[in-house]
Amino acid sequence: MSSTSWRFSCALTFLLSGFCAHAYTKLSDQTIKSLPRPGDDFDINKGSVLSPILRTRVPGSEGSAAVQNHFTDFFRTKLPDWNLEFQNSTSTTPLSKGAELPFVNIIASRDPPWAEPGDTGRLTLVAHYDSKVSPEGFIGAIDSAAPCAMIMHAVRSIDGALTKKWERMKTEGVDSFGGVEEHKGIQVIFLDGEEAFLSWTATDSLYGARSLAEQWDSEYHAAKSTYKTKLNSISLFVLLDLLGSSEYTPVPSWFKTTHWAYKNMAAVEKRLRKLGQLKGPNKKPWLNEAGKSDDGQFNSRWMQDDHIPFIDRGVEVLHLIPAPFPHVWHKIEDDGEHLDIPTVEDWAMITTAFTAEWMDLEGFFDSAPMPAADRQEKRDKNPKENVTSKTEL
């Protein structure tokens, strides 16, 4: 999209009519240049964010518990305003000889302080954190330790701006922000048990995702809530997987219904490149299908991943996974030494900028927030650019 700002609201009436809209304001060049880079946090040996994940993380193992503790410590110490919860399940596997194996999904969320849970739509950033049981010693750096770290960096980077925005909204009144931002939150889901234990089947894969999607589909909000269930509250399910290799393996636009979101993320990548903020060795765009027509080919069912139990229940998905897969996929070489750290940082920056734009955080980073009157004047000058339906794209 070429508009400076497009807005939409996911009120119940719009959901019933098939119209869905959302606030999305582009970041200024100054803000993009000021976004923090991960730096030493992504050092594979001593980085505070990435290195603790670069270990074996088979469900139910000591390594899995250690990474769970790392996530917990990160949110409780770095992001204390976030709500942290765990969704637990058990299942037999082809290798468990009838024993039930534990799976732990970790969910961190932050909503506007005045909003009721059932009235809040959430941008949802997702990655799996488990690793394959074989080959023995498999780390899974791109699959998906690095994507977890990218998400952690993104939410930490936007948290202060989010606080400033919501404080300003309380001071000025939420209506001064156009009435769109009142019930918009964000959440992170780190899923357990994505990998198959023996071979990929409908029952030997996606253990955590299947359990969480089923549970959230059956847990209802209060009767008069905007959203019926936690699944309905997911405004966009952004799944990161197999990112961080030095190879040029582009990420297709997998779903027609979220091609609008893909195009916005591609625009973010393009601007970051133009402004010299991407440092990886590949200069071609990762998100290379922004120009694809809405009538083009979308290979949505070809890719099996953690999104399947959610999209089968009507959740909108933006799937960030390359095709073809990097050559280290499911090989012992998928470790920290084979990560391209500048590329890992680049994906963290793309995720950060996209999240900041989705959460409408322009003006809330280092520079002073835009006064309410100026925001309204900006909307009034571009009346046709303020609301866009996904069905119109």
CSV table of C-alpha atoms in Angstrom, one decimal:
chain,number,residue,atom,x,y,z
A,1,MET,CA,0.0,0.0,0.0
A,2,SER,CA,1.2,3.5,-0.7
A,3,SER,CA,-0.9,5.4,1.8
A,4,THR,CA,0.7,7.2,4.7
A,5,SER,CA,-1.8,5.7,7.1
A,6,TRP,CA,-4.5,3.2,6.7
A,7,ARG,CA,-6.9,2.4,9.5
A,8,PHE,CA,-9.5,-0.2,10.3
A,9,SER,CA,-11.5,-1.4,13.3
A,10,CYS,CA,-12.4,-4.9,14.2
A,11,ALA,CA,-15.6,-4.1,16.0
A,12,LEU,CA,-18.2,-6.9,16.2
A,13,THR,CA,-20.4,-5.3,13.6
A,14,PHE,CA,-17.5,-5.2,11.1
A,15,LEU,CA,-16.7,-8.8,11.8
A,16,LEU,CA,-20.2,-9.9,11.2
A,17,SER,CA,-20.3,-8.0,7.9
A,18,GLY,CA,-16.9,-9.4,6.7
A,19,PHE,CA,-15.2,-6.1,7.0
A,20,CYS,CA,-12.0,-5.9,9.0
A,21,ALA,CA,-9.9,-2.8,9.5
A,22,HIS,CA,-7.0,-1.7,11.6
A,23,ALA,CA,-4.8,1.3,12.4
A,24,TYR,CA,-1.4,1.1,10.7
A,25,THR,CA,0.8,4.2,10.6
A,26,LYS,CA,4.1,4.1,8.8
A,27,LEU,CA,7.2,5.0,10.8
A,28,SER,CA,9.2,8.0,9.9
A,29,ASP,CA,12.7,7.7,8.5
A,30,GLN,CA,14.0,9.2,11.8
A,31,THR,CA,12.2,6.6,13.9
A,32,ILE,CA,13.4,3.7,11.7
A,33,LYS,CA,17.0,4.8,12.0
A,34,SER,CA,16.6,5.1,15.8
A,35,LEU,CA,15.2,1.6,16.3
A,36,PRO,CA,17.6,-0.4,18.6
A,37,ARG,CA,19.7,-3.2,17.1
A,38,PRO,CA,20.3,-6.4,19.0
A,39,GLY,CA,24.1,-6.1,19.0
A,40,ASP,CA,25.7,-8.3,21.6
A,41,ASP,CA,22.4,-9.8,22.7
A,42,PHE,CA,22.6,-12.0,19.7
A,43,ASP,CA,26.1,-13.2,20.3
A,44,ILE,CA,25.9,-17.0,20.0
A,45,ASN,CA,28.2,-17.6,23.0
A,46,LYS,CA,27.4,-15.0,25.5
A,47,GLY,CA,24.5,-13.0,24.2
A,48,SER,CA,21.8,-12.5,26.8
A,49,VAL,CA,18.9,-13.1,24.4
A,50,LEU,CA,20.0,-15.7,21.8
A,51,SER,CA,22.7,-17.8,23.4
A,52,PRO,CA,20.5,-19.4,26.2
A,53,ILE,CA,18.2,-20.8,23.4
A,54,LEU,CA,21.1,-22.4,21.4
A,55,ARG,CA,20.9,-25.8,23.1
A,56,THR,CA,18.9,-28.9,22.7
A,57,ARG,CA,15.3,-28.3,23.6
A,58,VAL,CA,13.5,-31.6,23.2
A,59,PRO,CA,10.1,-31.4,24.9
A,60,GLY,CA,10.2,-32.7,28.5
A,61,SER,CA,14.0,-32.4,28.7
A,62,GLU,CA,16.3,-30.5,31.0
A,63,GLY,CA,17.2,-28.2,28.0
A,64,SER,CA,13.6,-27.5,27.3
A,65,ALA,CA,13.0,-26.5,31.0
A,66,ALA,CA,16.1,-24.2,30.9
A,67,VAL,CA,14.8,-22.4,27.8
A,68,GLN,CA,11.4,-22.0,29.4
A,69,ASN,CA,13.1,-20.4,32.4
A,70,HIS,CA,15.0,-18.1,30.1
A,71,PHE,CA,11.8,-16.9,28.5
A,72,THR,CA,10.2,-16.5,31.9
A,73,ASP,CA,13.1,-14.5,33.3
A,74,PHE,CA,13.2,-12.3,30.2
A,75,PHE,CA,9.6,-11.2,30.5
A,76,ARG,CA,9.5,-10.9,34.3
A,77,THR,CA,12.7,-8.8,34.4
A,78,LYS,CA,12.8,-6.9,31.0
A,79,LEU,CA,9.0,-6.6,30.4
A,80,PRO,CA,7.3,-6.6,33.8
A,81,ASP,CA,4.1,-5.0,32.5
A,82,TRP,CA,3.4,-8.1,30.4
A,83,ASN,CA,1.1,-10.9,31.5
A,84,LEU,CA,2.8,-14.3,31.5
A,85,GLU,CA,1.0,-17.5,31.4
A,86,PHE,CA,1.6,-21.2,30.6
A,87,GLN,CA,-0.6,-23.6,28.7
A,88,ASN,CA,0.3,-27.2,29.6
A,89,SER,CA,-0.7,-30.4,28.0
A,90,THR,CA,0.5,-34.0,27.7
A,91,SER,CA,0.6,-36.5,24.9
A,92,THR,CA,2.1,-39.8,23.9
A,93,THR,CA,4.5,-39.9,21.0
A,94,PRO,CA,5.8,-42.6,18.7
A,95,LEU,CA,8.9,-42.8,20.9
A,96,SER,CA,7.4,-42.5,24.4
A,97,LYS,CA,6.2,-46.2,24.7
A,98,GLY,CA,2.8,-45.1,25.9
A,99,ALA,CA,4.1,-42.6,28.4
A,100,GLU,CA,2.6,-39.1,28.5
A,101,LEU,CA,5.2,-36.4,27.6
A,102,PRO,CA,4.7,-32.8,28.8
A,103,PHE,CA,4.4,-29.9,26.4
A,104,VAL,CA,4.5,-26.3,27.7
A,105,ASN,CA,3.4,-23.3,25.6
A,106,ILE,CA,4.4,-19.9,26.9
A,107,ILE,CA,2.2,-16.9,26.3
A,108,ALA,CA,3.1,-13.3,27.1
A,109,SER,CA,0.7,-10.5,26.4
A,110,ARG,CA,0.2,-6.8,27.0
A,111,ASP,CA,-3.2,-5.0,26.6
A,112,PRO,CA,-4.2,-1.4,27.1
A,113,PRO,CA,-4.6,-0.9,30.9
A,114,TRP,CA,-8.3,0.0,30.5
A,115,ALA,CA,-9.3,-2.7,28.1
A,116,GLU,CA,-11.2,-5.9,29.1
A,117,PRO,CA,-9.6,-9.1,27.8
A,118,GLY,CA,-12.6,-10.0,25.6
A,119,ASP,CA,-12.6,-6.7,23.9
A,120,THR,CA,-8.9,-6.6,23.0
A,121,GLY,CA,-7.6,-7.8,19.6
A,122,ARG,CA,-4.0,-8.8,19.6
A,123,LEU,CA,-1.2,-8.9,17.1
A,124,THR,CA,0.4,-12.3,17.9
A,125,LEU,CA,4.0,-13.0,17.2
A,126,VAL,CA,4.7,-16.8,17.2
A,127,ALA,CA,7.7,-19.2,17.0
A,128,HIS,CA,8.2,-22.8,18.3
A,129,TYR,CA,11.1,-23.3,20.7
A,130,ASP,CA,11.4,-27.1,20.8
A,131,SER,CA,14.1,-28.9,18.9
A,132,LYS,CA,14.2,-32.3,17.1
A,133,VAL,CA,15.1,-35.4,19.0
A,134,SER,CA,17.3,-36.5,16.1
A,135,PRO,CA,20.0,-36.2,14.9
A,136,GLU,CA,21.3,-36.4,18.5
A,137,GLY,CA,22.5,-33.0,19.7
A,138,PHE,CA,20.4,-31.1,17.2
A,139,ILE,CA,20.2,-27.4,18.1
A,140,GLY,CA,17.8,-26.0,15.6
A,141,ALA,CA,19.3,-22.5,15.4
A,142,ILE,CA,17.1,-21.3,12.5
A,143,ASP,CA,14.5,-23.9,13.6
A,144,SER,CA,13.6,-21.9,15.7
A,145,ALA,CA,16.0,-20.5,18.3
A,146,ALA,CA,16.8,-17.4,16.2
A,147,PRO,CA,13.1,-16.6,15.4
A,148,CYS,CA,12.4,-16.7,19.2
A,149,ALA,CA,15.2,-14.2,19.8
A,150,MET,CA,13.9,-12.0,17.0
A,151,ILE,CA,10.5,-11.8,18.6
A,152,MET,CA,12.1,-11.1,22.0
A,153,HIS,CA,14.1,-8.2,20.6
A,154,ALA,CA,11.1,-6.8,18.8
A,155,VAL,CA,8.7,-6.7,21.8
A,156,ARG,CA,11.4,-5.3,24.1
A,157,SER,CA,12.2,-2.6,21.5
A,158,ILE,CA,8.6,-1.4,21.3
A,159,ASP,CA,7.6,-1.7,24.9
A,160,GLY,CA,8.6,1.7,26.0
A,161,ALA,CA,6.9,3.4,23.1
A,162,LEU,CA,3.8,1.4,23.8
A,163,THR,CA,3.8,2.6,27.4
A,164,LYS,CA,4.2,6.2,26.3
A,165,LYS,CA,1.3,5.9,23.8
A,166,TRP,CA,-1.1,4.4,26.4
A,167,GLU,CA,-0.1,7.0,29.0
A,168,ARG,CA,-0.8,9.7,26.4
A,169,MET,CA,-4.1,8.1,25.5
A,170,LYS,CA,-5.2,8.1,29.1
A,171,THR,CA,-4.2,11.8,29.4
A,172,GLU,CA,-5.8,13.0,26.1
A,173,GLY,CA,-8.7,10.5,26.1
A,174,VAL,CA,-8.8,7.4,23.9
A,175,ASP,CA,-11.2,9.1,21.4
A,176,SER,CA,-8.5,11.5,20.5
A,177,PHE,CA,-6.7,8.7,18.7
A,178,GLY,CA,-9.6,8.1,16.3
A,179,GLY,CA,-11.4,5.5,18.3
A,180,VAL,CA,-9.3,2.7,16.7
A,181,GLU,CA,-6.6,2.2,19.3
A,182,GLU,CA,-8.7,1.7,22.4
A,183,HIS,CA,-8.7,-2.1,22.3
A,184,LYS,CA,-5.5,-3.2,20.5
A,185,GLY,CA,-2.9,-5.4,22.3
A,186,ILE,CA,0.0,-7.6,21.5
A,187,GLN,CA,1.0,-11.1,22.5
A,188,VAL,CA,3.8,-13.6,22.0
A,189,ILE,CA,3.4,-17.3,21.8
A,190,PHE,CA,6.4,-19.7,22.1
A,191,LEU,CA,5.0,-23.1,21.1
A,192,ASP,CA,6.4,-26.4,22.3
A,193,GLY,CA,6.3,-29.7,20.3
A,194,GLU,CA,6.3,-28.5,16.7
A,195,GLU,CA,8.8,-31.1,15.6
A,196,ALA,CA,7.8,-34.7,14.8
A,197,PHE,CA,9.5,-37.3,17.0
A,198,LEU,CA,9.6,-40.0,14.3
A,199,SER,CA,8.1,-38.8,11.1
A,200,TRP,CA,5.7,-35.9,10.3
A,201,THR,CA,2.0,-36.9,10.5
A,202,ALA,CA,-1.2,-35.2,11.7
A,203,THR,CA,-0.6,-36.7,15.2
A,204,ASP,CA,3.2,-36.7,15.4
A,205,SER,CA,3.7,-33.0,15.0
A,206,LEU,CA,2.4,-29.6,16.3
A,207,TYR,CA,1.7,-31.0,19.8
A,208,GLY,CA,1.7,-27.6,21.5
A,209,ALA,CA,-0.1,-25.8,18.7
A,210,ARG,CA,-2.9,-28.4,18.5
A,211,SER,CA,-3.5,-28.3,22.2
A,212,LEU,CA,-3.5,-24.5,22.5
A,213,ALA,CA,-5.7,-23.9,19.4
A,214,GLU,CA,-8.3,-26.4,20.7
A,215,GLN,CA,-8.3,-25.0,24.2
A,216,TRP,CA,-8.6,-21.4,23.1
A,217,ASP,CA,-11.4,-22.3,20.7
A,218,SER,CA,-13.4,-23.6,23.6
A,219,GLU,CA,-12.7,-20.9,26.3
A,220,TYR,CA,-15.3,-18.1,26.0
A,221,HIS,CA,-15.1,-14.5,27.0
A,222,ALA,CA,-17.9,-12.8,28.8
A,223,ALA,CA,-21.2,-12.8,26.9
A,224,LYS,CA,-21.1,-9.1,25.8
A,225,SER,CA,-17.4,-9.2,24.8
A,226,THR,CA,-16.4,-8.1,21.3
A,227,TYR,CA,-14.5,-11.4,20.7
A,228,LYS,CA,-16.1,-14.7,21.6
A,229,THR,CA,-12.9,-16.6,22.3
A,230,LYS,CA,-9.1,-16.1,22.7
A,231,LEU,CA,-8.8,-17.4,19.1
A,232,ASN,CA,-11.1,-14.7,17.9
A,233,SER,CA,-9.0,-12.1,19.7
A,234,ILE,CA,-6.0,-12.8,17.4
A,235,SER,CA,-6.0,-10.0,14.8
A,236,LEU,CA,-3.0,-11.5,13.0
A,237,PHE,CA,-1.0,-14.6,13.7
A,238,VAL,CA,2.6,-13.9,12.6
A,239,LEU,CA,4.6,-17.1,12.5
A,240,LEU,CA,8.4,-16.9,12.2
A,241,ASP,CA,10.4,-20.1,11.2
A,242,LEU,CA,13.6,-21.1,9.5
A,243,LEU,CA,15.0,-17.5,9.5
A,244,GLY,CA,18.7,-16.5,10.0
A,245,SER,CA,20.6,-18.4,7.3
A,246,SER,CA,23.1,-16.6,5.1
A,247,GLU,CA,21.5,-18.2,2.1
A,248,TYR,CA,19.2,-16.2,-0.1
A,249,THR,CA,15.9,-18.1,0.4
A,250,PRO,CA,13.0,-15.7,-0.1
A,251,VAL,CA,9.8,-15.8,1.9
A,252,PRO,CA,6.7,-16.1,-0.3
A,253,SER,CA,3.3,-14.6,0.5
A,254,TRP,CA,1.5,-17.8,1.4
A,255,PHE,CA,-2.1,-16.6,2.0
A,256,LYS,CA,-4.3,-14.4,-0.1
A,257,THR,CA,-6.3,-13.2,2.9
A,258,THR,CA,-3.2,-11.8,4.5
A,259,HIS,CA,-1.4,-10.6,1.4
A,260,TRP,CA,-2.2,-7.0,2.6
A,261,ALA,CA,-0.1,-7.6,5.7
A,262,TYR,CA,2.7,-9.2,3.7
A,263,LYS,CA,2.8,-6.1,1.5
A,264,ASN,CA,3.1,-3.9,4.5
A,265,MET,CA,6.0,-5.9,5.9
A,266,ALA,CA,7.6,-6.0,2.5
A,267,ALA,CA,7.4,-2.2,2.5
A,268,VAL,CA,9.0,-2.1,5.9
A,269,GLU,CA,11.9,-4.2,4.6
A,270,LYS,CA,12.3,-2.0,1.5
A,271,ARG,CA,12.5,1.1,3.6
A,272,LEU,CA,15.0,-0.5,6.0
A,273,ARG,CA,17.2,-1.4,3.1
A,274,LYS,CA,16.9,2.0,1.5
A,275,LEU,CA,17.9,3.7,4.8
A,276,GLY,CA,20.9,1.4,5.3
A,277,GLN,CA,19.5,-0.4,8.3
A,278,LEU,CA,19.9,-4.0,7.1
A,279,LYS,CA,23.4,-5.4,7.4
A,280,GLY,CA,23.2,-9.0,6.1
A,281,PRO,CA,25.1,-10.2,3.0
A,282,ASN,CA,22.0,-10.6,0.8
A,283,LYS,CA,20.9,-7.4,-0.9
A,284,LYS,CA,17.8,-8.8,-2.6
A,285,PRO,CA,14.5,-8.5,-0.7
A,286,TRP,CA,13.5,-11.5,1.4
A,287,LEU,CA,9.9,-10.6,1.0
A,288,ASN,CA,9.9,-10.6,-2.8
A,289,GLU,CA,6.3,-11.1,-3.6
A,290,ALA,CA,4.8,-7.8,-2.6
A,291,GLY,CA,3.9,-7.2,-6.3
A,292,LYS,CA,2.0,-10.4,-6.6
A,293,SER,CA,-1.6,-9.9,-7.6
A,294,ASP,CA,-4.4,-10.9,-5.3
A,295,ASP,CA,-5.5,-13.2,-8.0
A,296,GLY,CA,-2.0,-14.8,-8.1
A,297,GLN,CA,-1.0,-18.3,-6.8
A,298,PHE,CA,-0.9,-18.7,-3.0
A,299,ASN,CA,0.4,-22.1,-1.9
A,300,SER,CA,-1.3,-21.9,1.4
A,301,ARG,CA,-1.8,-25.6,2.1
A,302,TRP,CA,1.6,-26.7,0.9
A,303,MET,CA,3.4,-25.6,4.0
A,304,GLN,CA,2.7,-27.5,7.2
A,305,ASP,CA,3.7,-25.6,10.4
A,306,ASP,CA,2.3,-24.4,13.7
A,307,HIS,CA,-0.3,-22.2,12.0
A,308,ILE,CA,-2.3,-25.2,10.8
A,309,PRO,CA,-4.5,-25.7,13.9
A,310,PHE,CA,-5.1,-22.0,14.1
A,311,ILE,CA,-5.9,-21.3,10.5
A,312,ASP,CA,-8.2,-24.3,10.4
A,313,ARG,CA,-10.2,-22.4,13.1
A,314,GLY,CA,-10.4,-19.2,11.1
A,315,VAL,CA,-7.3,-17.3,12.4
A,316,GLU,CA,-5.6,-15.0,9.9
A,317,VAL,CA,-2.0,-16.0,9.4
A,318,LEU,CA,1.1,-14.2,8.1
A,319,HIS,CA,3.7,-17.1,7.7
A,320,LEU,CA,7.3,-16.0,7.5
A,321,ILE,CA,9.1,-19.1,6.3
A,322,PRO,CA,11.4,-19.3,3.3
A,323,ALA,CA,11.0,-21.5,0.3
A,324,PRO,CA,13.1,-23.4,-0.5
A,325,PHE,CA,14.3,-24.2,3.0
A,326,PRO,CA,17.9,-23.3,3.9
A,327,HIS,CA,20.3,-26.3,3.3
A,328,VAL,CA,20.9,-26.8,7.1
A,329,TRP,CA,17.2,-27.6,7.7
A,330,HIS,CA,17.0,-30.6,10.0
A,331,LYS,CA,20.7,-31.2,9.8
A,332,ILE,CA,23.2,-31.2,12.7
A,333,GLU,CA,24.8,-28.1,11.0
A,334,ASP,CA,21.8,-26.0,12.1
A,335,ASP,CA,23.6,-24.6,15.0
A,336,GLY,CA,24.9,-21.2,16.2
A,337,GLU,CA,28.0,-21.3,14.2
A,338,HIS,CA,26.0,-21.6,11.0
A,339,LEU,CA,23.8,-18.7,11.7
A,340,ASP,CA,24.4,-15.5,9.9
A,341,ILE,CA,24.1,-13.0,12.8
A,342,PRO,CA,23.7,-9.9,10.6
A,343,THR,CA,20.8,-11.7,8.9
A,344,VAL,CA,19.3,-12.7,12.2
A,345,GLU,CA,19.5,-9.0,13.3
A,346,ASP,CA,17.9,-7.9,10.0
A,347,TRP,CA,14.9,-10.1,10.6
A,348,ALA,CA,14.7,-8.8,14.1
A,349,MET,CA,14.7,-5.2,12.8
A,350,ILE,CA,12.0,-6.0,10.2
A,351,THR,CA,9.8,-7.6,12.9
A,352,THR,CA,10.4,-4.7,15.2
A,353,ALA,CA,9.4,-2.1,12.6
A,354,PHE,CA,6.4,-4.0,11.4
A,355,THR,CA,5.2,-4.4,15.0
A,356,ALA,CA,5.7,-0.8,15.7
A,357,GLU,CA,3.7,0.2,12.7
A,358,TRP,CA,0.9,-2.2,13.5
A,359,MET,CA,0.7,-0.9,17.1
A,360,ASP,CA,0.7,2.7,15.7
A,361,LEU,CA,3.7,3.8,17.6
A,362,GLU,CA,5.1,6.6,15.4
A,363,GLY,CA,5.9,9.6,17.5
A,364,PHE,CA,6.3,7.5,20.7
A,365,PHE,CA,9.9,6.4,20.5
A,366,ASP,CA,12.6,9.2,21.0
A,367,SER,CA,10.8,12.2,19.7
A,368,ALA,CA,7.8,13.8,21.3
A,369,PRO,CA,4.3,12.2,20.7
A,370,MET,CA,2.2,13.8,18.0
A,371,PRO,CA,-0.5,15.9,19.7
A,372,ALA,CA,-4.1,14.8,19.2
A,373,ALA,CA,-4.9,17.8,17.1
A,374,ASP,CA,-2.1,17.1,14.7
A,375,ARG,CA,-3.1,13.5,14.4
A,376,GLN,CA,-6.6,14.5,13.5
A,377,GLU,CA,-5.4,17.1,11.0
A,378,LYS,CA,-3.2,14.4,9.4
A,379,ARG,CA,-6.3,12.1,9.0
A,380,ASP,CA,-8.4,15.0,7.7
A,381,LYS,CA,-5.9,15.8,5.0
A,382,ASN,CA,-6.1,12.2,3.8
A,383,PRO,CA,-9.7,11.1,4.3
A,384,LYS,CA,-9.5,8.3,1.8
A,385,GLU,CA,-6.3,6.9,3.2
A,386,ASN,CA,-7.6,6.4,6.7
A,387,VAL,CA,-9.7,3.3,6.3
A,388,THR,CA,-9.0,0.4,4.0
A,389,SER,CA,-10.8,-2.9,3.9
A,390,LYS,CA,-8.8,-6.1,3.3
A,391,THR,CA,-11.5,-7.0,0.8
A,392,GLU,CA,-10.6,-3.9,-1.2
A,393,LEU,CA,-6.9,-4.7,-1.5
